[in-house]
PDB file of C-alpha atoms in Angstrom:
ATOM      1  CA  MET A  30     122.214 116.188 119.317  1.00  0.00           C
ATOM      2  CA  THR A  31     122.581 118.688 122.019  1.00  0.00           C
ATOM      3  CA  PRO A  32     123.348 117.579 125.262  1.00  0.00           C
ATOM      4  CA  VAL A  33     119.203 118.287 126.569  1.00  0.00           C
ATOM      5  CA  VAL A  34     118.309 115.806 124.382  1.00  0.00           C
ATOM      6  CA  ARG A  35     121.184 113.472 124.923  1.00  0.00           C
ATOM      7  CA  THR A  36     120.263 113.123 128.622  1.00  0.00           C
ATOM      8  CA  PHE A  37     116.941 112.663 127.747  1.00  0.00           C
ATOM      9  CA  TRP A  38     117.257 110.116 125.046  1.00  0.00           C
ATOM     10  CA  SER A  39     119.618 108.505 128.065  1.00  0.00           C
ATOM     11  CA  ALA A  40     116.911 108.930 130.112  1.00  0.00           C
ATOM     12  CA  PHE A  41     114.159 106.870 127.673  1.00  0.00           C
ATOM     13  CA  LYS A  42     117.197 104.249 127.002  1.00  0.00           C
ATOM     14  CA  ALA A  43     117.052 103.616 130.606  1.00  0.00           C
ATOM     15  CA  THR A  44     113.455 102.643 130.640  1.00  0.00           C
ATOM     16  CA  GLN A  45     114.018  99.845 128.022  1.00  0.00           C
ATOM     17  CA  SER A  46     115.508  96.377 128.418  1.00  0.00           C
ATOM     18  CA  VAL A  47     117.372  96.325 124.937  1.00  0.00           C
ATOM     19  CA  ASP A  48     119.946  98.694 123.249  1.00  0.00           C
ATOM     20  CA  VAL A  49     117.826 101.052 121.510  1.00  0.00           C
ATOM     21  CA  ASP A  50     120.868 102.937 119.907  1.00  0.00           C
ATOM     22  CA  ALA A  51     120.227 101.767 116.187  1.00  0.00           C
ATOM     23  CA  ARG A  52     116.848 102.130 116.118  1.00  0.00           C
ATOM     24  CA  PHE A  53     117.672 106.143 116.448  1.00  0.00           C
ATOM     25  CA  PHE A  54     116.594 108.230 113.646  1.00  0.00           C
ATOM     26  CA  GLU A  55     116.668 111.898 114.316  1.00  0.00           C
ATOM     27  CA  VAL A  56     115.762 114.850 116.484  1.00  0.00           C
ATOM     28  CA  CYS A  57     112.548 116.636 114.760  1.00  0.00           C
ATOM     29  CA  VAL A  58     110.612 119.788 115.472  1.00  0.00           C
ATOM     30  CA  PHE A  59     107.338 119.711 113.503  1.00  0.00           C
ATOM     31  CA  ASP A  60     107.109 122.926 111.293  1.00  0.00           C
ATOM     32  CA  ASP A  61     109.429 125.446 109.924  1.00  0.00           C
ATOM     33  CA  ASN A  62     107.767 128.252 112.543  1.00  0.00           C
ATOM     34  CA  GLU A  63     107.823 128.797 116.412  1.00  0.00           C
ATOM     35  CA  PRO A  64     104.316 129.164 117.009  1.00  0.00           C
ATOM     36  CA  SER A  65     103.531 126.087 114.691  1.00  0.00           C
ATOM     37  CA  ALA A  66     106.480 123.795 115.922  1.00  0.00           C
ATOM     38  CA  ASN A  67     105.185 124.164 120.089  1.00  0.00           C
ATOM     39  CA  HIS A  68     101.553 123.548 119.293  1.00  0.00           C
ATOM     40  CA  LEU A  69     102.252 120.215 116.760  1.00  0.00           C
ATOM     41  CA  ALA A  70     104.641 119.147 119.901  1.00  0.00           C
ATOM     42  CA  GLU A  71     102.003 119.936 122.219  1.00  0.00           C
ATOM     43  CA  LEU A  72      99.880 117.780 119.732  1.00  0.00           C
ATOM     44  CA  VAL A  73     102.101 114.661 119.677  1.00  0.00           C
ATOM     45  CA  VAL A  74     102.302 114.774 123.646  1.00  0.00           C
ATOM     46  CA  ARG A  75      98.183 115.059 123.916  1.00  0.00           C
ATOM     47  CA  GLY A  76      98.188 112.265 121.669  1.00  0.00           C
ATOM     48  CA  VAL A  77      95.927 114.102 118.505  1.00  0.00           C
ATOM     49  CA  LYS A  78      98.556 113.921 116.015  1.00  0.00           C
ATOM     50  CA  ARG A  79      99.564 110.423 115.663  1.00  0.00           C
ATOM     51  CA  ALA A  80     100.787 111.045 112.043  1.00  0.00           C
ATOM     52  CA  THR A  81     102.864 113.120 110.462  1.00  0.00           C
ATOM     53  CA  ALA A  82     104.057 113.881 106.378  1.00  0.00           C
ATOM     54  CA  GLY A  83     107.570 114.485 104.718  1.00  0.00           C
ATOM     55  CA  LEU A  84     108.580 115.954 101.530  1.00  0.00           C
ATOM     56  CA  VAL A  85     110.589 112.997  99.928  1.00  0.00           C
ATOM     57  CA  TRP A  86     112.347 115.195  97.945  1.00  0.00           C
ATOM     58  CA  SER A  87     113.567 116.970 101.365  1.00  0.00           C
ATOM     59  CA  PHE A  88     115.166 113.738 102.582  1.00  0.00           C
ATOM     60  CA  GLU A  89     116.858 113.000  99.535  1.00  0.00           C
ATOM     61  CA  ALA A  90     118.526 116.883  99.429  1.00  0.00           C
ATOM     62  CA  ALA A  91     119.620 116.126 103.447  1.00  0.00           C
ATOM     63  CA  ASN A  92     120.861 112.903 102.166  1.00  0.00           C
ATOM     64  CA  MET A  93     118.555 111.155 104.909  1.00  0.00           C
ATOM     65  CA  PRO A  94     116.419 108.044 104.102  1.00  0.00           C
ATOM     66  CA  THR A  95     112.830 107.682 104.441  1.00  0.00           C
ATOM     67  CA  PRO A  96     111.836 107.459 108.304  1.00  0.00           C
ATOM     68  CA  LYS A  97     110.524 103.157 108.760  1.00  0.00           C
ATOM     69  CA  PRO A  98     109.025 101.299 110.959  1.00  0.00           C
ATOM     70  CA  GLY A  99     110.677 100.500 114.244  1.00  0.00           C
ATOM     71  CA  ASP A 100     112.777 103.929 113.932  1.00  0.00           C
ATOM     72  CA  LEU A 101     112.585 106.341 117.142  1.00  0.00           C
ATOM     73  CA  SER A 102     112.957 110.190 117.025  1.00  0.00           C
ATOM     74  CA  VAL A 103     112.797 112.456 119.737  1.00  0.00           C
ATOM     75  CA  VAL A 104     110.134 114.953 119.269  1.00  0.00           C
ATOM     76  CA  THR A 105     111.502 119.092 120.170  1.00  0.00           C
ATOM     77  CA  THR A 106     109.703 121.922 120.747  1.00  0.00           C
ATOM     78  CA  TRP A 107     111.006 124.677 118.335  1.00  0.00           C
ATOM     79  CA  ASP A 108     113.746 126.017 121.267  1.00  0.00           C
ATOM     80  CA  GLY A 109     114.958 122.323 121.017  1.00  0.00           C
ATOM     81  CA  HIS A 110     112.995 121.278 124.433  1.00  0.00           C
ATOM     82  CA  PRO A 111     112.615 117.099 124.230  1.00  0.00           C
ATOM     83  CA  VAL A 112     109.103 116.546 124.585  1.00  0.00           C
ATOM     84  CA  CYS A 113     108.598 112.534 123.673  1.00  0.00           C
ATOM     85  CA  VAL A 114     110.094 109.640 122.196  1.00  0.00           C
ATOM     86  CA  ILE A 115     108.297 108.438 118.593  1.00  0.00           C
ATOM     87  CA  GLU A 116     107.906 105.464 116.821  1.00  0.00           C
ATOM     88  CA  THR A 117     107.484 105.063 113.469  1.00  0.00           C
ATOM     89  CA  THR A 118     104.459 102.708 113.105  1.00  0.00           C
ATOM     90  CA  GLN A 119     104.063 103.009 109.494  1.00  0.00           C
ATOM     91  CA  VAL A 120     104.803 104.954 106.569  1.00  0.00           C
ATOM     92  CA  ASP A 121     103.207 105.175 102.997  1.00  0.00           C
ATOM     93  CA  ILE A 122     104.838 106.970  99.901  1.00  0.00           C
ATOM     94  CA  THR A 123     102.579 109.000  97.977  1.00  0.00           C
ATOM     95  CA  PRO A 124     101.904 111.614  95.419  1.00  0.00           C
ATOM     96  CA  PHE A 125     100.906 114.674  97.580  1.00  0.00           C
ATOM     97  CA  SER A 126      97.445 114.721  95.120  1.00  0.00           C
ATOM     98  CA  GLU A 127      96.619 110.843  97.213  1.00  0.00           C
ATOM     99  CA  VAL A 128      96.827 111.818 100.438  1.00  0.00           C
ATOM    100  CA  THR A 129      93.833 110.483 102.005  1.00  0.00           C
ATOM    101  CA  ALA A 130      91.122 112.129 104.797  1.00  0.00           C
ATOM    102  CA  GLU A 131      91.887 109.423 106.720  1.00  0.00           C
ATOM    103  CA  PHE A 132      95.218 109.903 107.330  1.00  0.00           C
ATOM    104  CA  ALA A 133      94.579 113.995 107.162  1.00  0.00           C
ATOM    105  CA  ALA A 134      92.445 113.316 110.118  1.00  0.00           C
ATOM    106  CA  THR A 135      95.424 110.984 112.130  1.00  0.00           C
ATOM    107  CA  GLU A 136      97.793 114.181 111.453  1.00  0.00           C
ATOM    108  CA  GLY A 137      95.251 115.871 114.000  1.00  0.00           C
ATOM    109  CA  GLU A 138      95.787 118.954 112.415  1.00  0.00           C
ATOM    110  CA  GLY A 139      93.556 121.931 112.244  1.00  0.00           C
ATOM    111  CA  ASP A 140      90.178 120.962 111.932  1.00  0.00           C
ATOM    112  CA  GLY A 141      91.622 117.397 110.439  1.00  0.00           C
ATOM    113  CA  SER A 142      90.290 117.927 107.341  1.00  0.00           C
ATOM    114  CA  LEU A 143      91.768 116.903 104.020  1.00  0.00           C
ATOM    115  CA  GLU A 144      90.963 120.220 103.145  1.00  0.00           C
ATOM    116  CA  TYR A 145      92.586 121.492 105.983  1.00  0.00           C
ATOM    117  CA  TRP A 146      95.641 119.419 105.154  1.00  0.00           C
ATOM    118  CA  ARG A 147      96.128 120.209 101.614  1.00  0.00           C
ATOM    119  CA  GLU A 148      96.077 124.203 102.599  1.00  0.00           C
ATOM    120  CA  VAL A 149      99.075 124.353 105.257  1.00  0.00           C
ATOM    121  CA  HIS A 150     100.730 121.442 103.994  1.00  0.00           C
ATOM    122  CA  THR A 151     100.631 123.151 100.214  1.00  0.00           C
ATOM    123  CA  ALA A 152     102.376 125.922 101.641  1.00  0.00           C
ATOM    124  CA  TYR A 153     104.782 124.009 103.707  1.00  0.00           C
ATOM    125  CA  PHE A 154     105.887 122.251 100.694  1.00  0.00           C
ATOM    126  CA  ALA A 155     106.282 124.890  98.516  1.00  0.00           C
ATOM    127  CA  ARG A 156     108.330 126.579 100.953  1.00  0.00           C
ATOM    128  CA  GLU A 157     110.792 123.185 101.160  1.00  0.00           C
ATOM    129  CA  CYS A 158     110.510 122.998  97.374  1.00  0.00           C
ATOM    130  CA  ALA A 159     111.680 126.661  97.488  1.00  0.00           C
ATOM    131  CA  ARG A 160     114.534 125.732 100.103  1.00  0.00           C
ATOM    132  CA  ILE A 161     115.723 123.007  98.311  1.00  0.00           C
ATOM    133  CA  GLY A 162     115.597 123.745  94.451  1.00  0.00           C
ATOM    134  CA  ARG A 163     112.604 121.821  93.518  1.00  0.00           C
ATOM    135  CA  ILE A 164     109.116 122.795  91.740  1.00  0.00           C
ATOM    136  CA  PRO A 165     105.710 121.704  94.134  1.00  0.00           C
ATOM    137  CA  SER A 166     103.372 119.246  92.265  1.00  0.00           C
ATOM    138  CA  PRO A 167     100.705 117.371  92.509  1.00  0.00           C
ATOM    139  CA  SER A 168     102.806 114.091  92.009  1.00  0.00           C
ATOM    140  CA  MET A 169     105.683 115.353  94.490  1.00  0.00           C
ATOM    141  CA  PRO A 170     106.338 112.239  96.497  1.00  0.00           C
ATOM    142  CA  VAL A 171     105.296 112.654 100.292  1.00  0.00           C
ATOM    143  CA  ALA A 172     106.014 110.259 103.400  1.00  0.00           C
ATOM    144  CA  CYS A 173     103.152 109.892 105.105  1.00  0.00           C
ATOM    145  CA  GLU A 174     104.418 109.081 108.357  1.00  0.00           C
ATOM    146  CA  ARG A 175     102.079 107.019 111.350  1.00  0.00           C
ATOM    147  CA  PHE A 176     104.043 107.192 114.985  1.00  0.00           C
ATOM    148  CA  ARG A 177     103.321 106.196 118.616  1.00  0.00           C
ATOM    149  CA  VAL A 178     104.512 108.002 121.565  1.00  0.00           C
ATOM    150  CA  VAL A 179     106.470 105.173 123.517  1.00  0.00           C
ATOM    151  CA  TYR A 180     108.297 107.969 126.063  1.00  0.00           C
ATOM    152  CA  CYS A 181     107.105 111.274 127.575  1.00  0.00           C
ATOM    153  CA  THR A 182     107.822 112.781 130.667  1.00  0.00           C
ATOM    154  CA  PHE A 183     105.347 114.940 131.079  1.00  0.00           C
ATOM    155  CA  GLY A 184     101.353 115.289 130.261  1.00  0.00           C
ATOM    156  CA  GLU A 185      98.953 112.511 128.954  1.00  0.00           C
ATOM    157  CA  ASN A 186     101.081 109.976 127.669  1.00  0.00           C
ATOM    158  CA  ALA A 187     103.561 110.120 130.117  1.00  0.00           C
ATOM    159  CA  ALA A 188     105.366 107.109 131.068  1.00  0.00           C
TER     160      ALA A 188
END
């Protein structure tokens, strides 16, 4: 955790009536490129993006558990600037080919369609698979994570 994220996390903790350190999951940036990462962080702050999809194989390769309800994560821009804290509310492990249109719409990217979701996630997961030495397939396990913003210092969801 960088000093700026640590300061942000401390400010969030000061708003809580109980200790939340045990619920900290990760500092996350959505996507693997700057323009998209910054845009997705903005969508989270605006309340448009309320879900994310992670390749279970990537969690395994990083020796990390998949997220679970109650986990708290700090969302940052590409350059590491914290924008909000999210709380995981639900996680469903689903084969890529079975991700639903409803989930794609909740993820809030592009036009919100399942077609758009499949197009961008096929490309993203292919890059992830190449990075971790796996071969993409329709049955690859996806962690479909729903979340809510619980702390934000600016934007529509400001606490």
